[in-house]
Amino acid sequence: MKALTWHGKADIRCEEVPDPKIEHPQDAIIKVTACAICGSDLHIYGGFIPEMKSGDIVGHETMGEVVEVGSANKKLKVGDRVVVPFTIACGECFFCKNGYYSGCERTNPDHKKASLLWGNYPAGLFGYSHLTGGYAGGQAEYLRVPYADVGPIKVPDSLSDEQVLFLSDIFPTGYMGAEFCNLKGGETVAIWGCGPVGQFAIRSAFLLGAERVIAIDTVPERLELARAAGAETLDFLEVDIYDAIMEKTKGRGADACIDAVGTEADTGSSFMAKIDRIKQATFMGTDRPHVLRQAIHCCRNFGVVSVIGVYGGFLDKIPLGSAINRGLTFRMAQTPVQRYLPKLLQMIEQGKIDPTFVITHIAPLEKGPELYKTFRDKQDGCVKVVLKPGLKEAPSMIKQEPAHA
Ligand SMILES: NC(=O)c1ccc[n+]([C@@H]2O[C@H](COP(=O)([O-])OP(=O)(O)OC[C@H]3O[C@@H](n4cnc5c(N)ncnc54)[C@H](O)[C@@H]3O)[C@@H](O)[C@H]2O)c1
Ligand SMILES: [Zn+2]
Ligand SMILES: [Zn+2]
């Protein structure tokens, strides 16, 4: 089959690899009909995620049609159309039983290195380094889905692939980011990052009762998409973000702050961000936590800092003094996707949200390597890329303007 494989920094290839096989009776194999490129894939592309091996198949936002099921699978049948959560969960351990699927203790068997780095280990993830199980990813023609009777959710034929694909990750992630904010109605939420994850966080914050959303980025079409959802926007290259948020909140700060940027904060965004970049390049630091620092300073006393942007290691100069003295609450996670699926699928069916608003590029799988670069560099108005194996190569790549939903 064809699959996108990692071969080093900025080196993703579309290659022929062996087809996946059923390895365990609970497995299923799906024929991928659509998959997407995520900001988390960009951390791999940028070489910031350790323990990748040359030839690893990447991708963790995937859906398709079941073509084979293992003998112990109780839920899926050949022909079912399913979306696959990026977190692999057993459904039976302490964490899964409590809804913390991304903390599953059974799906990341070779976890010594992860435990050494993080003190303990999280669940296995598709296409995301050998720290999280080294599972083959879903930017491919076929995908082996372990614990297939736990994770995948069947989707109705009345909804298109584009409408349901983001249930695999970015819709639940944005929703979780807003849910962490503990909104009761009427709050002001500041959201850093208007990438696909930030866009879902903005819309989810409004759905959960926020009165105002202040969205921060610098990419014009992403800011425009945020405004289309009703957010006020700030360009971090144009204004001082701290001053602007204090002014907008009469000196109090935002009720909740969501970091939807993570480890690759723009180095142009501050002097500290440049220092972070230098430390990263000289192996003196692992991440660029500029946004997290700003989110802490911009949060009101006893507010919530919700971290959904991914970090990897040991973060420098985090103003914990500000957080303890002002009573902030921190929430963060790799999303326990399974926990959100039924509710969010229902919201799509009821028309409360149409996740297609974020898509700008739809192309065949073979265009993946080129589109990783386009997405990373935010060229060509790119907000979200969907890849469709087998899509007949159109005269030019299919591209749609972001919908002003
Ligand atoms: N927690 C989870 O389970 C989970 C799931 C999916 C993605 N993520 C993470 O969410 C983050 C965002 O993903 P994405 O797909 O939207 O990626 P993306 O790279 O498209 O978006 C990041 C955005 O942040 C903006 N940005 C950079 N520096 C900034 C700054 N200083 N202030 C404000 N904005 C800034 C960029 O311009 C960009 O638009 C990534 O870190 C990704 O790994 C986490
Ligand atoms: Zn993702
Ligand atoms: Zn489990």
Tab-separated table of C-alpha atoms and ligand atoms in Angstrom:
chain	number	residue	atom	x	y	z
A	1	MET	CA	0.000	0.000	0.000
A	2	LYS	CA	0.961	3.645	-0.207
A	3	ALA	CA	1.674	5.537	3.027
A	4	LEU	CA	3.310	8.743	4.223
A	5	THR	CA	6.532	7.914	6.062
A	6	TRP	CA	8.941	9.945	8.194
A	7	HIS	CA	12.633	9.991	7.302
A	8	GLY	CA	13.950	12.899	9.363
A	9	LYS	CA	13.370	16.599	9.823
A	10	ALA	CA	11.151	18.001	7.032
A	11	ASP	CA	11.388	14.696	5.171
A	12	ILE	CA	7.992	13.020	4.713
A	13	ARG	CA	7.698	10.664	1.739
A	14	CYS	CA	4.852	8.838	0.037
A	15	GLU	CA	6.131	5.282	-0.286
A	16	GLU	CA	5.072	1.689	-0.943
A	17	VAL	CA	5.044	-0.239	2.355
A	18	PRO	CA	3.656	-3.667	3.339
A	19	ASP	CA	-0.116	-3.799	3.931
A	20	PRO	CA	-1.088	-3.985	7.628
A	21	LYS	CA	-2.364	-7.328	8.940
A	22	ILE	CA	-4.560	-8.398	11.841
A	23	GLU	CA	-2.073	-8.986	14.687
A	24	HIS	CA	-4.506	-9.492	17.554
A	25	PRO	CA	-8.086	-10.856	17.630
A	26	GLN	CA	-9.433	-7.447	18.731
A	27	ASP	CA	-7.885	-5.638	15.725
A	28	ALA	CA	-9.626	-4.355	12.641
A	29	ILE	CA	-8.204	-3.156	9.336
A	30	ILE	CA	-9.753	-0.128	7.694
A	31	LYS	CA	-9.427	1.109	4.133
A	32	VAL	CA	-8.739	4.791	4.656
A	33	THR	CA	-11.141	7.106	2.842
A	34	ALA	CA	-9.896	10.359	4.401
A	35	CYS	CA	-7.122	11.475	6.727
A	36	ALA	CA	-5.774	14.855	7.783
A	37	ILE	CA	-2.540	16.608	8.692
A	38	CYS	CA	-2.471	17.989	12.256
A	39	GLY	CA	-0.372	20.607	14.046
A	40	SER	CA	0.960	17.680	16.103
A	41	ASP	CA	2.295	16.140	12.868
A	42	LEU	CA	4.178	19.396	12.339
A	43	HIS	CA	6.070	18.819	15.624
A	44	ILE	CA	7.221	15.485	14.126
A	45	TYR	CA	7.964	17.147	10.780
A	46	GLY	CA	10.018	19.796	12.622
A	47	GLY	CA	12.067	17.102	14.388
A	48	PHE	CA	10.842	18.136	17.858
A	49	ILE	CA	9.395	14.754	18.861
A	50	PRO	CA	12.017	12.254	20.036
A	51	GLU	CA	12.066	8.515	19.306
A	52	MET	CA	10.852	8.614	15.713
A	53	LYS	CA	12.428	5.994	13.453
A	54	SER	CA	13.147	6.321	9.756
A	55	GLY	CA	10.264	4.772	7.793
A	56	ASP	CA	7.624	5.242	10.517
A	57	ILE	CA	4.148	5.721	9.014
A	58	VAL	CA	2.708	9.022	10.240
A	59	GLY	CA	-0.817	10.372	10.746
A	60	HIS	CA	-3.411	10.149	13.496
A	61	GLU	CA	-6.584	11.733	12.102
A	62	THR	CA	-8.149	8.950	10.065
A	63	MET	CA	-11.421	7.412	8.982
A	64	GLY	CA	-12.464	4.742	6.566
A	65	GLU	CA	-14.302	1.535	5.827
A	66	VAL	CA	-13.750	-1.664	7.811
A	67	VAL	CA	-12.373	-4.364	5.482
A	68	GLU	CA	-11.327	-7.017	8.017
A	69	VAL	CA	-12.053	-7.737	11.684
A	70	GLY	CA	-10.258	-9.966	14.177
A	71	SER	CA	-12.069	-12.973	15.645
A	72	ALA	CA	-12.606	-11.356	19.075
A	73	ASN	CA	-14.080	-8.141	17.752
A	74	LYS	CA	-17.598	-7.696	19.069
A	75	LYS	CA	-18.485	-4.299	17.666
A	76	LEU	CA	-17.374	-3.829	14.068
A	77	LYS	CA	-18.434	-5.526	10.846
A	78	VAL	CA	-16.875	-5.460	7.406
A	79	GLY	CA	-18.364	-2.503	5.544
A	80	ASP	CA	-18.861	-0.277	8.621
A	81	ARG	CA	-17.820	3.336	8.117
A	82	VAL	CA	-15.815	4.530	11.129
A	83	VAL	CA	-13.807	7.446	12.510
A	84	VAL	CA	-10.757	6.360	14.526
A	85	PRO	CA	-9.696	8.354	17.646
A	86	PHE	CA	-5.979	9.193	17.676
A	87	THR	CA	-5.650	7.799	21.205
A	88	ILE	CA	-5.522	4.003	21.446
A	89	ALA	CA	-7.359	2.722	24.526
A	90	CYS	CA	-8.159	-0.717	25.960
A	91	GLY	CA	-11.484	0.309	27.503
A	92	GLU	CA	-10.915	-1.820	30.599
A	93	CYS	CA	-8.027	-0.473	32.676
A	94	PHE	CA	-8.411	1.949	35.603
A	95	PHE	CA	-7.889	5.000	33.378
A	96	CYS	CA	-10.215	3.902	30.565
A	97	LYS	CA	-12.939	3.009	33.071
A	98	ASN	CA	-12.716	6.542	34.451
A	99	GLY	CA	-12.867	8.141	31.012
A	100	TYR	CA	-9.150	9.036	30.875
A	101	TYR	CA	-8.587	7.102	27.639
A	102	SER	CA	-5.407	8.980	26.703
A	103	GLY	CA	-3.925	7.706	29.983
A	104	CYS	CA	-4.667	4.036	29.149
A	105	GLU	CA	-2.022	1.906	30.818
A	106	ARG	CA	-2.237	-1.061	28.445
A	107	THR	CA	-1.724	0.355	24.957
A	108	ASN	CA	1.856	1.635	25.318
A	109	PRO	CA	3.686	-1.577	26.211
A	110	ASP	CA	7.257	-0.495	25.487
A	111	HIS	CA	7.125	2.523	27.771
A	112	LYS	CA	10.481	2.615	29.592
A	113	LYS	CA	11.743	5.681	27.726
A	114	ALA	CA	8.445	7.513	28.146
A	115	SER	CA	8.499	6.810	31.891
A	116	LEU	CA	12.078	8.019	32.136
A	117	LEU	CA	11.198	11.290	30.411
A	118	TRP	CA	7.763	11.927	31.939
A	119	GLY	CA	7.748	10.007	35.220
A	120	ASN	CA	5.081	7.681	33.861
A	121	TYR	CA	3.629	6.872	30.484
A	122	PRO	CA	0.512	7.818	28.493
A	123	ALA	CA	-1.600	5.722	26.089
A	124	GLY	CA	-0.440	4.596	22.679
A	125	LEU	CA	-1.084	7.024	19.826
A	126	PHE	CA	-1.256	6.393	16.094
A	127	GLY	CA	1.726	7.603	14.060
A	128	TYR	CA	3.344	9.445	16.930
A	129	SER	CA	6.800	8.250	17.972
A	130	HIS	CA	7.973	5.202	19.885
A	131	LEU	CA	7.368	7.106	23.155
A	132	THR	CA	3.677	6.496	22.496
A	133	GLY	CA	3.811	2.938	21.252
A	134	GLY	CA	5.323	3.349	17.784
A	135	TYR	CA	1.983	2.439	16.145
A	136	ALA	CA	1.789	2.818	12.365
A	137	GLY	CA	-0.227	5.912	11.495
A	138	GLY	CA	-3.246	6.562	9.340
A	139	GLN	CA	-1.913	8.744	6.520
A	140	ALA	CA	-1.994	5.623	4.415
A	141	GLU	CA	-4.281	3.512	2.252
A	142	TYR	CA	-4.953	1.045	5.087
A	143	LEU	CA	-4.681	1.201	8.885
A	144	ARG	CA	-4.534	-1.502	11.540
A	145	VAL	CA	-6.745	-0.396	14.432
A	146	PRO	CA	-5.877	-2.113	17.741
A	147	TYR	CA	-8.675	-2.449	20.333
A	148	ALA	CA	-11.042	-1.779	17.453
A	149	ASP	CA	-14.127	-2.544	19.515
A	150	VAL	CA	-13.250	0.315	21.906
A	151	GLY	CA	-12.085	3.320	19.873
A	152	PRO	CA	-13.713	3.682	16.462
A	153	ILE	CA	-17.158	5.251	16.205
A	154	LYS	CA	-19.576	4.326	13.428
A	155	VAL	CA	-20.809	7.319	11.450
A	156	PRO	CA	-24.076	7.661	9.531
A	157	ASP	CA	-24.033	7.715	5.725
A	158	SER	CA	-25.931	11.009	5.797
A	159	LEU	CA	-22.727	12.773	6.895
A	160	SER	CA	-19.759	13.228	4.528
A	161	ASP	CA	-16.184	12.233	5.386
A	162	GLU	CA	-15.277	15.915	5.663
A	163	GLN	CA	-18.050	16.475	8.235
A	164	VAL	CA	-16.973	13.680	10.591
A	165	LEU	CA	-13.216	13.205	10.043
A	166	PHE	CA	-12.210	15.763	12.695
A	167	LEU	CA	-13.957	13.736	15.400
A	168	SER	CA	-10.672	11.789	15.341
A	169	ASP	CA	-8.855	14.650	17.076
A	170	ILE	CA	-9.185	18.390	16.512
A	171	PHE	CA	-12.899	18.829	17.242
A	172	PRO	CA	-12.741	16.914	20.576
A	173	THR	CA	-9.452	18.676	21.363
A	174	GLY	CA	-10.838	22.170	20.808
A	175	TYR	CA	-13.992	21.209	22.704
A	176	MET	CA	-12.009	19.796	25.625
A	177	GLY	CA	-9.940	23.007	25.741
A	178	ALA	CA	-13.134	25.021	26.151
A	179	GLU	CA	-14.699	22.520	28.566
A	180	PHE	CA	-11.609	22.812	30.808
A	181	CYS	CA	-12.480	26.520	31.214
A	182	ASN	CA	-15.467	25.580	33.369
A	183	LEU	CA	-17.728	28.115	31.690
A	184	LYS	CA	-20.984	29.053	33.384
A	185	GLY	CA	-22.039	31.693	30.854
A	186	GLY	CA	-20.884	35.255	30.209
A	187	GLU	CA	-17.109	34.703	30.462
A	188	THR	CA	-14.282	36.170	28.407
A	189	VAL	CA	-11.964	33.493	27.029
A	190	ALA	CA	-8.603	34.329	25.430
A	191	ILE	CA	-7.358	31.755	22.921
A	192	TRP	CA	-3.791	31.676	21.582
A	193	GLY	CA	-3.462	30.072	18.146
A	194	CYS	CA	-6.065	30.210	15.372
A	195	GLY	CA	-4.899	27.032	13.678
A	196	PRO	CA	-7.438	24.225	13.238
A	197	VAL	CA	-7.368	23.353	16.959
A	198	GLY	CA	-7.774	26.990	18.005
A	199	GLN	CA	-10.689	27.359	15.558
A	200	PHE	CA	-12.553	24.483	17.219
A	201	ALA	CA	-11.719	25.896	20.659
A	202	ILE	CA	-13.189	29.273	19.653
A	203	ARG	CA	-16.444	27.766	18.412
A	204	SER	CA	-16.669	25.402	21.384
A	205	ALA	CA	-16.139	28.259	23.865
A	206	PHE	CA	-19.138	30.054	22.377
A	207	LEU	CA	-21.188	26.836	22.361
A	208	LEU	CA	-20.392	26.371	26.062
A	209	GLY	CA	-21.501	29.865	27.008
A	210	ALA	CA	-18.571	32.277	26.631
A	211	GLU	CA	-19.741	35.809	25.982
A	212	ARG	CA	-16.480	37.011	24.436
A	213	VAL	CA	-13.593	35.194	22.806
A	214	ILE	CA	-10.331	37.035	22.188
A	215	ALA	CA	-8.393	35.066	19.555
A	216	ILE	CA	-4.673	35.609	19.006
A	217	ASP	CA	-2.551	34.767	15.940
A	218	THR	CA	-0.863	36.625	13.109
A	219	VAL	CA	-2.009	34.760	9.985
A	220	PRO	CA	-4.654	36.961	8.300
A	221	GLU	CA	-6.955	34.204	6.983
A	222	ARG	CA	-6.886	32.400	10.338
A	223	LEU	CA	-7.774	35.620	12.168
A	224	GLU	CA	-10.540	36.193	9.652
A	225	LEU	CA	-11.948	32.731	10.294
A	226	ALA	CA	-11.897	33.496	14.042
A	227	ARG	CA	-13.792	36.752	13.471
A	228	ALA	CA	-16.328	34.871	11.330
A	229	ALA	CA	-17.084	32.789	14.441
A	230	GLY	CA	-17.671	35.953	16.475
A	231	ALA	CA	-14.251	36.336	18.138
A	232	GLU	CA	-12.395	39.601	18.640
A	233	THR	CA	-8.875	39.161	17.262
A	234	LEU	CA	-5.378	40.328	18.168
A	235	ASP	CA	-2.283	40.056	15.954
A	236	PHE	CA	0.717	39.212	18.154
A	237	LEU	CA	3.094	40.932	15.742
A	238	GLU	CA	1.066	44.148	15.818
A	239	VAL	CA	0.135	44.670	19.476
A	240	ASP	CA	1.424	43.830	22.932
A	241	ILE	CA	-0.854	40.930	23.828
A	242	TYR	CA	-0.698	41.433	27.593
A	243	ASP	CA	-1.537	45.157	27.314
A	244	ALA	CA	-4.324	44.489	24.810
A	245	ILE	CA	-5.995	41.801	26.939
A	246	MET	CA	-5.739	43.931	30.079
A	247	GLU	CA	-7.313	46.822	28.213
A	248	LYS	CA	-10.144	44.640	26.884
A	249	THR	CA	-10.858	43.224	30.360
A	250	LYS	CA	-10.540	46.493	32.314
A	251	GLY	CA	-7.286	45.423	33.929
A	252	ARG	CA	-8.616	42.149	35.355
A	253	GLY	CA	-7.472	39.594	32.776
A	254	ALA	CA	-9.403	36.920	30.875
A	255	ASP	CA	-11.587	34.498	32.857
A	256	ALA	CA	-9.880	31.634	31.063
A	257	CYS	CA	-6.894	31.354	28.724
A	258	ILE	CA	-6.464	28.538	26.202
A	259	ASP	CA	-3.014	27.729	24.782
A	260	ALA	CA	-3.742	26.159	21.381
A	261	VAL	CA	-0.192	26.756	20.103
A	262	GLY	CA	2.159	24.515	22.086
A	263	THR	CA	5.842	23.975	21.622
A	264	GLU	CA	6.392	25.802	18.336
A	265	ALA	CA	5.372	29.334	19.307
A	266	ASP	CA	6.394	31.878	16.698
A	267	THR	CA	9.880	33.191	17.457
A	268	GLY	CA	8.890	36.665	16.269
A	269	SER	CA	6.343	36.931	19.040
A	270	SER	CA	8.771	38.152	21.748
A	271	PHE	CA	12.372	38.392	22.899
A	272	MET	CA	11.775	35.422	25.231
A	273	ALA	CA	10.480	33.375	22.298
A	274	LYS	CA	13.756	34.027	20.449
A	275	ILE	CA	15.764	32.918	23.490
A	276	ASP	CA	13.636	29.726	23.644
A	277	ARG	CA	14.480	29.037	19.999
A	278	ILE	CA	18.207	29.462	20.606
A	279	LYS	CA	18.056	27.159	23.632
A	280	GLN	CA	16.161	24.594	21.594
A	281	ALA	CA	18.711	24.742	18.766
A	282	THR	CA	21.621	24.288	21.185
A	283	PHE	CA	19.906	21.450	23.123
A	284	MET	CA	19.706	23.619	26.268
A	285	GLY	CA	15.913	23.611	26.242
A	286	THR	CA	13.209	21.361	24.834
A	287	ASP	CA	10.268	23.669	24.124
A	288	ARG	CA	9.227	27.244	23.304
A	289	PRO	CA	6.657	27.952	26.031
A	290	HIS	CA	6.206	31.652	25.258
A	291	VAL	CA	2.431	31.319	24.850
A	292	LEU	CA	2.028	29.458	28.125
A	293	ARG	CA	3.873	32.246	29.984
A	294	GLN	CA	1.664	34.846	28.339
A	295	ALA	CA	-1.528	32.873	29.068
A	296	ILE	CA	-0.616	32.731	32.773
A	297	HIS	CA	0.039	36.468	32.972
A	298	CYS	CA	-3.151	37.313	31.068
A	299	CYS	CA	-5.435	35.106	33.185
A	300	ARG	CA	-7.517	36.767	35.902
A	301	ASN	CA	-7.116	35.783	39.566
A	302	PHE	CA	-8.609	32.313	40.161
A	303	GLY	CA	-9.079	31.830	36.399
A	304	VAL	CA	-8.281	28.723	34.334
A	305	VAL	CA	-5.281	28.126	32.072
A	306	SER	CA	-6.244	25.377	29.614
A	307	VAL	CA	-3.315	23.847	27.728
A	308	ILE	CA	-4.185	21.879	24.593
A	309	GLY	CA	-1.106	22.831	22.546
A	310	VAL	CA	1.420	20.022	22.936
A	311	TYR	CA	4.743	20.339	24.801
A	312	GLY	CA	7.463	17.705	24.921
A	313	GLY	CA	9.821	18.071	27.827
A	314	PHE	CA	11.108	20.520	30.420
A	315	LEU	CA	9.841	24.073	30.157
A	316	ASP	CA	11.887	27.056	31.309
A	317	LYS	CA	10.805	30.251	33.063
A	318	ILE	CA	7.182	29.339	33.666
A	319	PRO	CA	5.780	32.006	36.033
A	320	LEU	CA	4.456	29.622	38.629
A	321	GLY	CA	4.760	32.381	41.217
A	322	SER	CA	2.063	34.263	39.355
A	323	ALA	CA	-0.121	31.146	39.252
A	324	ILE	CA	0.100	30.213	42.944
A	325	ASN	CA	-0.206	33.735	44.270
A	326	ARG	CA	-3.254	34.443	42.090
A	327	GLY	CA	-4.973	31.079	42.453
A	328	LEU	CA	-4.930	29.841	38.858
A	329	THR	CA	-6.176	26.395	37.855
A	330	PHE	CA	-4.261	24.450	35.198
A	331	ARG	CA	-5.955	21.860	32.996
A	332	MET	CA	-4.241	19.993	30.158
A	333	ALA	CA	-4.257	16.694	28.269
A	334	GLN	CA	-3.761	14.747	25.127
A	335	THR	CA	-7.459	14.428	24.451
A	336	PRO	CA	-9.258	11.321	25.721
A	337	VAL	CA	-11.130	11.409	22.399
A	338	GLN	CA	-13.409	8.429	23.088
A	339	ARG	CA	-15.019	10.341	25.954
A	340	TYR	CA	-16.328	13.083	23.643
A	341	LEU	CA	-17.337	11.150	20.529
A	342	PRO	CA	-21.044	10.394	21.035
A	343	LYS	CA	-21.828	13.937	22.177
A	344	LEU	CA	-19.872	15.675	19.416
A	345	LEU	CA	-21.199	13.388	16.671
A	346	GLN	CA	-24.686	14.298	17.849
A	347	MET	CA	-23.829	18.007	17.682
A	348	ILE	CA	-22.741	17.570	14.046
A	349	GLU	CA	-25.935	15.626	13.236
A	350	GLN	CA	-28.037	18.360	14.854
A	351	GLY	CA	-26.261	21.010	12.773
A	352	LYS	CA	-24.880	22.838	15.836
A	353	ILE	CA	-21.476	22.850	14.166
A	354	ASP	CA	-20.250	21.983	10.668
A	355	PRO	CA	-16.586	20.982	11.010
A	356	THR	CA	-15.914	21.456	7.282
A	357	PHE	CA	-15.475	25.217	7.844
A	358	VAL	CA	-11.789	24.696	8.570
A	359	ILE	CA	-10.840	22.757	5.391
A	360	THR	CA	-8.870	24.625	2.729
A	361	HIS	CA	-7.151	21.765	0.861
A	362	ILE	CA	-8.404	18.358	-0.274
A	363	ALA	CA	-5.906	16.290	-2.238
A	364	PRO	CA	-4.764	12.728	-3.014
A	365	LEU	CA	-2.457	11.011	-0.493
A	366	GLU	CA	0.492	11.375	-2.881
A	367	LYS	CA	0.351	15.156	-2.415
A	368	GLY	CA	0.969	14.691	1.336
A	369	PRO	CA	4.700	15.536	1.403
A	370	GLU	CA	4.101	18.798	-0.474
A	371	LEU	CA	1.115	19.693	1.694
A	372	TYR	CA	3.027	19.141	4.950
A	373	LYS	CA	5.224	22.016	3.818
A	374	THR	CA	2.299	24.166	2.665
A	375	PHE	CA	0.538	23.654	6.029
A	376	ARG	CA	3.704	24.313	8.062
A	377	ASP	CA	4.519	27.495	6.140
A	378	LYS	CA	0.864	28.624	6.063
A	379	GLN	CA	1.188	29.116	2.301
A	380	ASP	CA	-1.672	29.243	-0.152
A	381	GLY	CA	-4.195	30.191	2.569
A	382	CYS	CA	-3.765	26.746	4.097
A	383	VAL	CA	-5.692	26.111	7.329
A	384	LYS	CA	-6.477	22.366	7.186
A	385	VAL	CA	-5.451	19.643	4.743
A	386	VAL	CA	-7.547	16.550	4.068
A	387	LEU	CA	-5.906	13.722	2.115
A	388	LYS	CA	-7.994	11.135	0.293
A	389	PRO	CA	-6.226	7.982	-0.843
A	390	GLY	CA	-7.424	7.048	-4.299
A	391	LEU	CA	-8.771	10.522	-5.065
A	392	LYS	CA	-8.305	10.870	-8.803
A	393	GLU	CA	-5.707	13.526	-9.242
A	394	ALA	CA	-7.760	16.543	-10.175
A	395	PRO	CA	-6.393	18.934	-12.828
A	396	SER	CA	-5.206	21.039	-9.903
A	397	MET	CA	-5.453	20.310	-6.229
A	398	ILE	CA	-8.971	20.786	-4.878
A	399	LYS	CA	-9.015	23.801	-2.642
A	400	GLN	CA	-11.890	25.612	-1.022
A	401	GLU	CA	-11.994	29.016	0.592
A	402	PRO	CA	-12.501	28.742	4.369
A	403	ALA	CA	-16.247	28.964	4.943
A	404	HIS	CA	-17.417	32.009	6.854
A	405	ALA	CA	-19.626	29.987	9.171
B	1	LIG	N1	-4.023	18.073	23.289
B	1	LIG	C1	-4.241	17.332	22.220
B	1	LIG	O1	-4.712	16.204	22.332
B	1	LIG	C2	-3.938	17.886	20.872
B	1	LIG	C3	-4.572	17.379	19.738
B	1	LIG	C4	-4.319	17.975	18.494
B	1	LIG	C5	-3.412	19.018	18.398
B	1	LIG	N2	-2.784	19.458	19.521
B	1	LIG	C6	-1.826	20.561	19.504
B	1	LIG	O2	-2.508	21.779	19.288
B	1	LIG	C7	-1.583	22.729	18.744
B	1	LIG	C8	-2.217	23.437	17.561
B	1	LIG	O3	-2.501	22.528	16.505
B	1	LIG	P1	-3.000	23.073	15.084
B	1	LIG	O4	-3.346	21.898	14.260
B	1	LIG	O5	-4.019	24.120	15.267
B	1	LIG	O6	-1.583	23.669	14.553
B	1	LIG	P2	-1.108	24.941	13.740
B	1	LIG	O7	0.366	24.860	13.745
B	1	LIG	O8	-1.817	25.041	12.426
B	1	LIG	O9	-1.606	26.175	14.612
B	1	LIG	C9	-0.816	26.871	15.520
B	1	LIG	C10	-1.146	28.364	15.353
B	1	LIG	O10	-0.495	29.079	16.404
B	1	LIG	C11	-0.096	30.322	15.873
B	1	LIG	N3	0.926	30.913	16.743
B	1	LIG	C12	2.272	30.720	16.745
B	1	LIG	N4	2.853	31.466	17.705
B	1	LIG	C13	1.862	32.154	18.326
B	1	LIG	C14	1.839	33.101	19.369
B	1	LIG	N5	2.963	33.504	19.969
B	1	LIG	N6	0.641	33.593	19.766
B	1	LIG	C15	-0.509	33.204	19.160
B	1	LIG	N7	-0.550	32.313	18.129
B	1	LIG	C16	0.639	31.805	17.729
B	1	LIG	C17	0.379	29.974	14.483
B	1	LIG	O11	0.420	31.110	13.630
B	1	LIG	C18	-0.665	28.950	14.045
B	1	LIG	O12	-1.754	29.533	13.345
B	1	LIG	C19	-0.322	21.935	18.406
B	1	LIG	O13	0.618	22.084	19.453
B	1	LIG	C20	-0.802	20.499	18.400
B	1	LIG	O14	0.230	19.585	18.704
B	1	LIG	C21	-3.047	18.910	20.743
B	2	ZN	ZN	-3.699	15.787	15.998
B	3	ZN	ZN	-7.060	1.276	29.155
